[in-house]
């Protein structure tokens, strides 16, 4: 929220491909899914690289990949150690829970 993301934007992340998010965001989110192993593993297919190239230059794609790899590794580490944010409460839904209903 501090960076300007609204509840409406966050809710669109559930099905970002069908959302009204900018195409560059959708391409970056598809890369995120790919790197996180969410949908697929292995080499980035040419179609995804081409899609990314429509919005980012090669250096930006590598930087995006490095940032996503760092964030994914950080997420896995905090999950493994059970670290939760100070404001975490088990009795509250995540902000995106309503969008999945």
GROMACS .gro file of N, CA and C in nm:
model
  303
    1UNK      N    1   0.083  -0.120   0.000
    1UNK     CA    2   0.000   0.000   0.000
    1UNK      C    3   0.087   0.126   0.000
    2UNK      N    4   0.202   0.116   0.066
    2UNK     CA    5   0.291   0.233   0.071
    2UNK      C    6   0.341   0.273  -0.066
    3UNK      N    7   0.346   0.179  -0.159
    3UNK     CA    8   0.397   0.209  -0.293
    3UNK      C    9   0.289   0.250  -0.391
    4UNK      N   10   0.165   0.260  -0.342
    4UNK     CA   11   0.057   0.304  -0.428
    4UNK      C   12  -0.034   0.193  -0.477
    5UNK      N   13  -0.006   0.070  -0.439
    5UNK     CA   14  -0.097  -0.039  -0.477
    5UNK      C   15  -0.227  -0.025  -0.400
    6UNK      N   16  -0.335  -0.043  -0.469
    6UNK     CA   17  -0.466  -0.034  -0.406
    6UNK      C   18  -0.523  -0.175  -0.386
    7UNK      N   19  -0.626  -0.185  -0.308
    7UNK     CA   20  -0.693  -0.314  -0.290
    7UNK      C   21  -0.744  -0.365  -0.424
    8UNK      N   22  -0.788  -0.275  -0.511
    8UNK     CA   23  -0.839  -0.315  -0.642
    8UNK      C   24  -0.729  -0.377  -0.728
    9UNK      N   25  -0.610  -0.318  -0.724
    9UNK     CA   26  -0.498  -0.372  -0.802
    9UNK      C   27  -0.457  -0.507  -0.745
   10UNK      N   28  -0.447  -0.517  -0.614
   10UNK     CA   29  -0.408  -0.643  -0.550
   10UNK      C   30  -0.508  -0.753  -0.582
   11UNK      N   31  -0.636  -0.720  -0.584
   11UNK     CA   32  -0.740  -0.819  -0.614
   11UNK      C   33  -0.724  -0.873  -0.757
   12UNK      N   34  -0.672  -0.792  -0.849
   12UNK     CA   35  -0.655  -0.835  -0.988
   12UNK      C   36  -0.541  -0.936  -1.004
   13UNK      N   37  -0.456  -0.948  -0.904
   13UNK     CA   38  -0.343  -1.040  -0.914
   13UNK      C   39  -0.387  -1.186  -0.915
   14UNK      N   40  -0.504  -1.214  -0.861
   14UNK     CA   41  -0.555  -1.351  -0.856
   14UNK      C   42  -0.563  -1.410  -0.997
   15UNK      N   43  -0.614  -1.332  -1.092
   15UNK     CA   44  -0.622  -1.375  -1.232
   15UNK      C   45  -0.568  -1.261  -1.317
   16UNK      N   46  -0.439  -1.237  -1.304
   16UNK     CA   47  -0.379  -1.120  -1.370
   16UNK      C   48  -0.392  -1.123  -1.522
   17UNK      N   49  -0.392  -1.240  -1.583
   17UNK     CA   50  -0.402  -1.246  -1.729
   17UNK      C   51  -0.535  -1.190  -1.779
   18UNK      N   52  -0.641  -1.209  -1.703
   18UNK     CA   53  -0.773  -1.159  -1.743
   18UNK      C   54  -0.802  -1.022  -1.683
   19UNK      N   55  -0.705  -0.965  -1.616
   19UNK     CA   56  -0.725  -0.839  -1.545
   19UNK      C   57  -0.708  -0.719  -1.638
   20UNK      N   58  -0.725  -0.601  -1.580
   20UNK     CA   59  -0.705  -0.476  -1.652
   20UNK      C   60  -0.566  -0.418  -1.624
   21UNK      N   61  -0.478  -0.497  -1.566
   21UNK     CA   62  -0.341  -0.451  -1.540
   21UNK      C   63  -0.270  -0.423  -1.671
   22UNK      N   64  -0.170  -0.336  -1.669
   22UNK     CA   65  -0.093  -0.308  -1.792
   22UNK      C   66  -0.027  -0.437  -1.844
   23UNK      N   67  -0.012  -0.446  -1.975
   23UNK     CA   68   0.048  -0.564  -2.037
   23UNK      C   69   0.190  -0.590  -1.986
   24UNK      N   70   0.265  -0.483  -1.957
   24UNK     CA   71   0.400  -0.503  -1.904
   24UNK      C   72   0.396  -0.572  -1.767
   25UNK      N   73   0.298  -0.539  -1.685
   25UNK     CA   74   0.281  -0.605  -1.555
   25UNK      C   75   0.246  -0.751  -1.574
   26UNK      N   76   0.156  -0.779  -1.669
   26UNK     CA   77   0.116  -0.917  -1.694
   26UNK      C   78   0.235  -1.001  -1.739
   27UNK      N   79   0.319  -0.945  -1.825
   27UNK     CA   80   0.438  -1.017  -1.870
   27UNK      C   81   0.533  -1.042  -1.753
   28UNK      N   82   0.553  -0.942  -1.669
   28UNK     CA   83   0.640  -0.958  -1.552
   28UNK      C   84   0.583  -1.061  -1.455
   29UNK      N   85   0.452  -1.061  -1.437
   29UNK     CA   86   0.389  -1.159  -1.349
   29UNK      C   87   0.399  -1.300  -1.406
   30UNK      N   88   0.392  -1.313  -1.538
   30UNK     CA   89   0.410  -1.445  -1.601
   30UNK      C   90   0.552  -1.495  -1.577
   31UNK      N   91   0.650  -1.405  -1.583
   31UNK     CA   92   0.787  -1.443  -1.552
   31UNK      C   93   0.798  -1.484  -1.405
   32UNK      N   94   0.731  -1.412  -1.319
   32UNK     CA   95   0.731  -1.446  -1.177
   32UNK      C   96   0.675  -1.588  -1.156
   33UNK      N   97   0.564  -1.618  -1.220
   33UNK     CA   98   0.506  -1.752  -1.210
   33UNK      C   99   0.607  -1.857  -1.259
   34UNK      N  100   0.672  -1.827  -1.370
   34UNK     CA  101   0.769  -1.920  -1.428
   34UNK      C  102   0.886  -1.944  -1.333
   35UNK      N  103   0.942  -1.837  -1.280
   35UNK     CA  104   1.060  -1.850  -1.194
   35UNK      C  105   1.027  -1.910  -1.058
   36UNK      N  106   0.905  -1.892  -1.013
   36UNK     CA  107   0.867  -1.947  -0.883
   36UNK      C  108   0.831  -2.094  -0.892
   37UNK      N  109   0.820  -2.145  -1.014
   37UNK     CA  110   0.779  -2.283  -1.033
   37UNK      C  111   0.631  -2.302  -1.013
   38UNK      N  112   0.557  -2.190  -1.008
   38UNK     CA  113   0.413  -2.195  -0.983
   38UNK      C  114   0.341  -2.277  -1.090
   39UNK      N  115   0.374  -2.253  -1.215
   39UNK     CA  116   0.308  -2.324  -1.324
   39UNK      C  117   0.403  -2.419  -1.397
   40UNK      N  118   0.522  -2.374  -1.423
   40UNK     CA  119   0.616  -2.451  -1.505
   40UNK      C  120   0.757  -2.435  -1.449
   41UNK      N  121   0.841  -2.523  -1.488
   41UNK     CA  122   0.982  -2.514  -1.454
   41UNK      C  123   1.064  -2.523  -1.582
   42UNK      N  124   1.190  -2.486  -1.573
   42UNK     CA  125   1.278  -2.501  -1.688
   42UNK      C  126   1.303  -2.370  -1.760
   43UNK      N  127   1.356  -2.383  -1.877
   43UNK     CA  128   1.395  -2.268  -1.958
   43UNK      C  129   1.274  -2.184  -1.995
   44UNK      N  130   1.292  -2.052  -1.992
   44UNK     CA  131   1.184  -1.960  -2.031
   44UNK      C  132   1.154  -1.983  -2.179
   45UNK      N  133   1.030  -2.012  -2.212
   45UNK     CA  134   0.997  -2.037  -2.353
   45UNK      C  135   1.011  -1.910  -2.437
   46UNK      N  136   1.039  -1.928  -2.565
   46UNK     CA  137   1.057  -1.812  -2.653
   46UNK      C  138   0.938  -1.717  -2.652
   47UNK      N  139   0.815  -1.771  -2.639
   47UNK     CA  140   0.696  -1.684  -2.640
   47UNK      C  141   0.697  -1.588  -2.520
   48UNK      N  142   0.740  -1.638  -2.405
   48UNK     CA  143   0.744  -1.551  -2.287
   48UNK      C  144   0.855  -1.449  -2.301
   49UNK      N  145   0.972  -1.491  -2.350
   49UNK     CA  146   1.080  -1.396  -2.369
   49UNK      C  147   1.041  -1.287  -2.469
   50UNK      N  148   0.971  -1.326  -2.574
   50UNK     CA  149   0.925  -1.228  -2.673
   50UNK      C  150   0.825  -1.131  -2.609
   51UNK      N  151   0.737  -1.186  -2.528
   51UNK     CA  152   0.638  -1.102  -2.458
   51UNK      C  153   0.708  -1.002  -2.365
   52UNK      N  154   0.807  -1.050  -2.293
   52UNK     CA  155   0.884  -0.961  -2.206
   52UNK      C  156   0.958  -0.855  -2.288
   53UNK      N  157   1.012  -0.898  -2.402
   53UNK     CA  158   1.088  -0.805  -2.489
   53UNK      C  159   1.003  -0.694  -2.547
   54UNK      N  160   0.872  -0.715  -2.551
   54UNK     CA  161   0.782  -0.609  -2.597
   54UNK      C  162   0.780  -0.490  -2.500
   55UNK      N  163   0.822  -0.514  -2.376
   55UNK     CA  164   0.811  -0.411  -2.272
   55UNK      C  165   0.943  -0.378  -2.204
   56UNK      N  166   1.040  -0.469  -2.212
   56UNK     CA  167   1.166  -0.452  -2.139
   56UNK      C  168   1.284  -0.485  -2.230
   57UNK      N  169   1.397  -0.416  -2.206
   57UNK     CA  170   1.517  -0.450  -2.281
   57UNK      C  171   1.586  -0.568  -2.212
   58UNK      N  172   1.686  -0.630  -2.277
   58UNK     CA  173   1.749  -0.749  -2.218
   58UNK      C  174   1.804  -0.728  -2.076
   59UNK      N  175   1.863  -0.612  -2.051
   59UNK     CA  176   1.915  -0.584  -1.917
   59UNK      C  177   1.802  -0.576  -1.814
   60UNK      N  178   1.692  -0.516  -1.852
   60UNK     CA  179   1.578  -0.506  -1.760
   60UNK      C  180   1.518  -0.643  -1.732
   61UNK      N  181   1.516  -0.730  -1.833
   61UNK     CA  182   1.463  -0.865  -1.813
   61UNK      C  183   1.551  -0.941  -1.715
   62UNK      N  184   1.683  -0.929  -1.731
   62UNK     CA  185   1.774  -0.996  -1.637
   62UNK      C  186   1.761  -0.939  -1.496
   63UNK      N  187   1.749  -0.809  -1.485
   63UNK     CA  188   1.732  -0.746  -1.353
   63UNK      C  189   1.601  -0.791  -1.288
   64UNK      N  190   1.496  -0.797  -1.368
   64UNK     CA  191   1.367  -0.843  -1.318
   64UNK      C  192   1.380  -0.988  -1.270
   65UNK      N  193   1.445  -1.072  -1.349
   65UNK     CA  194   1.467  -1.210  -1.310
   65UNK      C  195   1.547  -1.222  -1.182
   66UNK      N  196   1.651  -1.142  -1.168
   66UNK     CA  197   1.733  -1.145  -1.046
   66UNK      C  198   1.652  -1.100  -0.925
   67UNK      N  199   1.573  -0.996  -0.942
   67UNK     CA  200   1.488  -0.948  -0.832
   67UNK      C  201   1.387  -1.054  -0.791
   68UNK      N  202   1.324  -1.116  -0.891
   68UNK     CA  203   1.226  -1.220  -0.862
   68UNK      C  204   1.291  -1.341  -0.794
   69UNK      N  205   1.410  -1.379  -0.838
   69UNK     CA  206   1.480  -1.491  -0.777
   69UNK      C  207   1.515  -1.460  -0.631
   70UNK      N  208   1.559  -1.337  -0.605
   70UNK     CA  209   1.591  -1.297  -0.467
   70UNK      C  210   1.466  -1.298  -0.380
   71UNK      N  211   1.358  -1.242  -0.431
   71UNK     CA  212   1.234  -1.237  -0.355
   71UNK      C  213   1.179  -1.377  -0.328
   72UNK      N  214   1.187  -1.463  -0.428
   72UNK     CA  215   1.137  -1.599  -0.413
   72UNK      C  216   1.220  -1.675  -0.309
   73UNK      N  217   1.351  -1.658  -0.314
   73UNK     CA  218   1.438  -1.722  -0.216
   73UNK      C  219   1.412  -1.669  -0.076
   74UNK      N  220   1.393  -1.538  -0.065
   74UNK     CA  221   1.363  -1.477   0.064
   74UNK      C  222   1.231  -1.532   0.118
   75UNK      N  223   1.131  -1.542   0.033
   75UNK     CA  224   1.000  -1.594   0.074
   75UNK      C  225   1.014  -1.737   0.125
   76UNK      N  226   1.088  -1.818   0.053
   76UNK     CA  227   1.105  -1.958   0.096
   76UNK      C  228   1.178  -1.965   0.229
   77UNK      N  229   1.275  -1.877   0.251
   77UNK     CA  230   1.348  -1.877   0.377
   77UNK      C  231   1.257  -1.837   0.493
   78UNK      N  232   1.178  -1.731   0.478
   78UNK     CA  233   1.094  -1.689   0.590
   78UNK      C  234   0.984  -1.791   0.617
   79UNK      N  235   0.936  -1.859   0.513
   79UNK     CA  236   0.838  -1.966   0.535
   79UNK      C  237   0.903  -2.081   0.611
   80UNK      N  238   1.025  -2.118   0.574
   80UNK     CA  239   1.093  -2.230   0.639
   80UNK      C  240   1.116  -2.203   0.787
   81UNK      N  241   1.143  -2.077   0.822
   81UNK     CA  242   1.168  -2.042   0.961
   81UNK      C  243   1.042  -1.996   1.035
   82UNK      N  244   0.929  -1.989   0.964
   82UNK     CA  245   0.803  -1.951   1.027
   82UNK      C  246   0.798  -1.805   1.068
   83UNK      N  247   0.873  -1.720   0.999
   83UNK     CA  248   0.876  -1.577   1.032
   83UNK      C  249   0.749  -1.511   0.980
   84UNK      N  250   0.686  -1.431   1.061
   84UNK     CA  251   0.564  -1.359   1.024
   84UNK      C  252   0.583  -1.211   1.050
   85UNK      N  253   0.519  -1.125   0.970
   85UNK     CA  254   0.527  -0.981   0.995
   85UNK      C  255   0.472  -0.947   1.133
   86UNK      N  256   0.517  -0.836   1.188
   86UNK     CA  257   0.471  -0.793   1.320
   86UNK      C  258   0.320  -0.778   1.327
   87UNK      N  259   0.258  -0.739   1.216
   87UNK     CA  260   0.113  -0.716   1.216
   87UNK      C  261   0.034  -0.842   1.185
   88UNK      N  262   0.101  -0.957   1.169
   88UNK     CA  263   0.033  -1.083   1.135
   88UNK      C  264  -0.060  -1.127   1.247
   89UNK      N  265  -0.181  -1.167   1.207
   89UNK     CA  266  -0.278  -1.225   1.302
   89UNK      C  267  -0.345  -1.343   1.234
   90UNK      N  268  -0.339  -1.458   1.297
   90UNK     CA  269  -0.394  -1.580   1.237
   90UNK      C  270  -0.544  -1.572   1.216
   91UNK      N  271  -0.614  -1.488   1.290
   91UNK     CA  272  -0.759  -1.481   1.278
   91UNK      C  273  -0.807  -1.384   1.169
   92UNK      N  274  -0.715  -1.325   1.094
   92UNK     CA  275  -0.752  -1.231   0.988
   92UNK      C  276  -0.721  -1.289   0.852
   93UNK      N  277  -0.809  -1.264   0.757
   93UNK     CA  278  -0.785  -1.308   0.620
   93UNK      C  279  -0.675  -1.224   0.556
   94UNK      N  280  -0.606  -1.284   0.459
   94UNK     CA  281  -0.510  -1.210   0.379
   94UNK      C  282  -0.587  -1.108   0.295
   95UNK      N  283  -0.523  -0.999   0.252
   95UNK     CA  284  -0.594  -0.895   0.177
   95UNK      C  285  -0.655  -0.942   0.046
   96UNK      N  286  -0.603  -1.048  -0.012
   96UNK     CA  287  -0.654  -1.096  -0.139
   96UNK      C  288  -0.760  -1.205  -0.123
   97UNK      N  289  -0.790  -1.246  -0.001
   97UNK     CA  290  -0.886  -1.355   0.023
   97UNK      C  291  -1.023  -1.324  -0.033
   98UNK      N  292  -1.069  -1.201  -0.021
   98UNK     CA  293  -1.202  -1.163  -0.069
   98UNK      C  294  -1.211  -1.176  -0.220
   99UNK      N  295  -1.101  -1.153  -0.291
   99UNK     CA  296  -1.102  -1.159  -0.437
   99UNK      C  297  -1.118  -1.303  -0.487
  100UNK      N  298  -1.079  -1.399  -0.406
  100UNK     CA  299  -1.087  -1.539  -0.446
  100UNK      C  300  -1.226  -1.596  -0.429
  101UNK      N  301  -1.312  -1.526  -0.356
  101UNK     CA  302  -1.449  -1.575  -0.330
  101UNK      C  303  -1.536  -1.567  -0.453
   0.00000   0.00000   0.00000
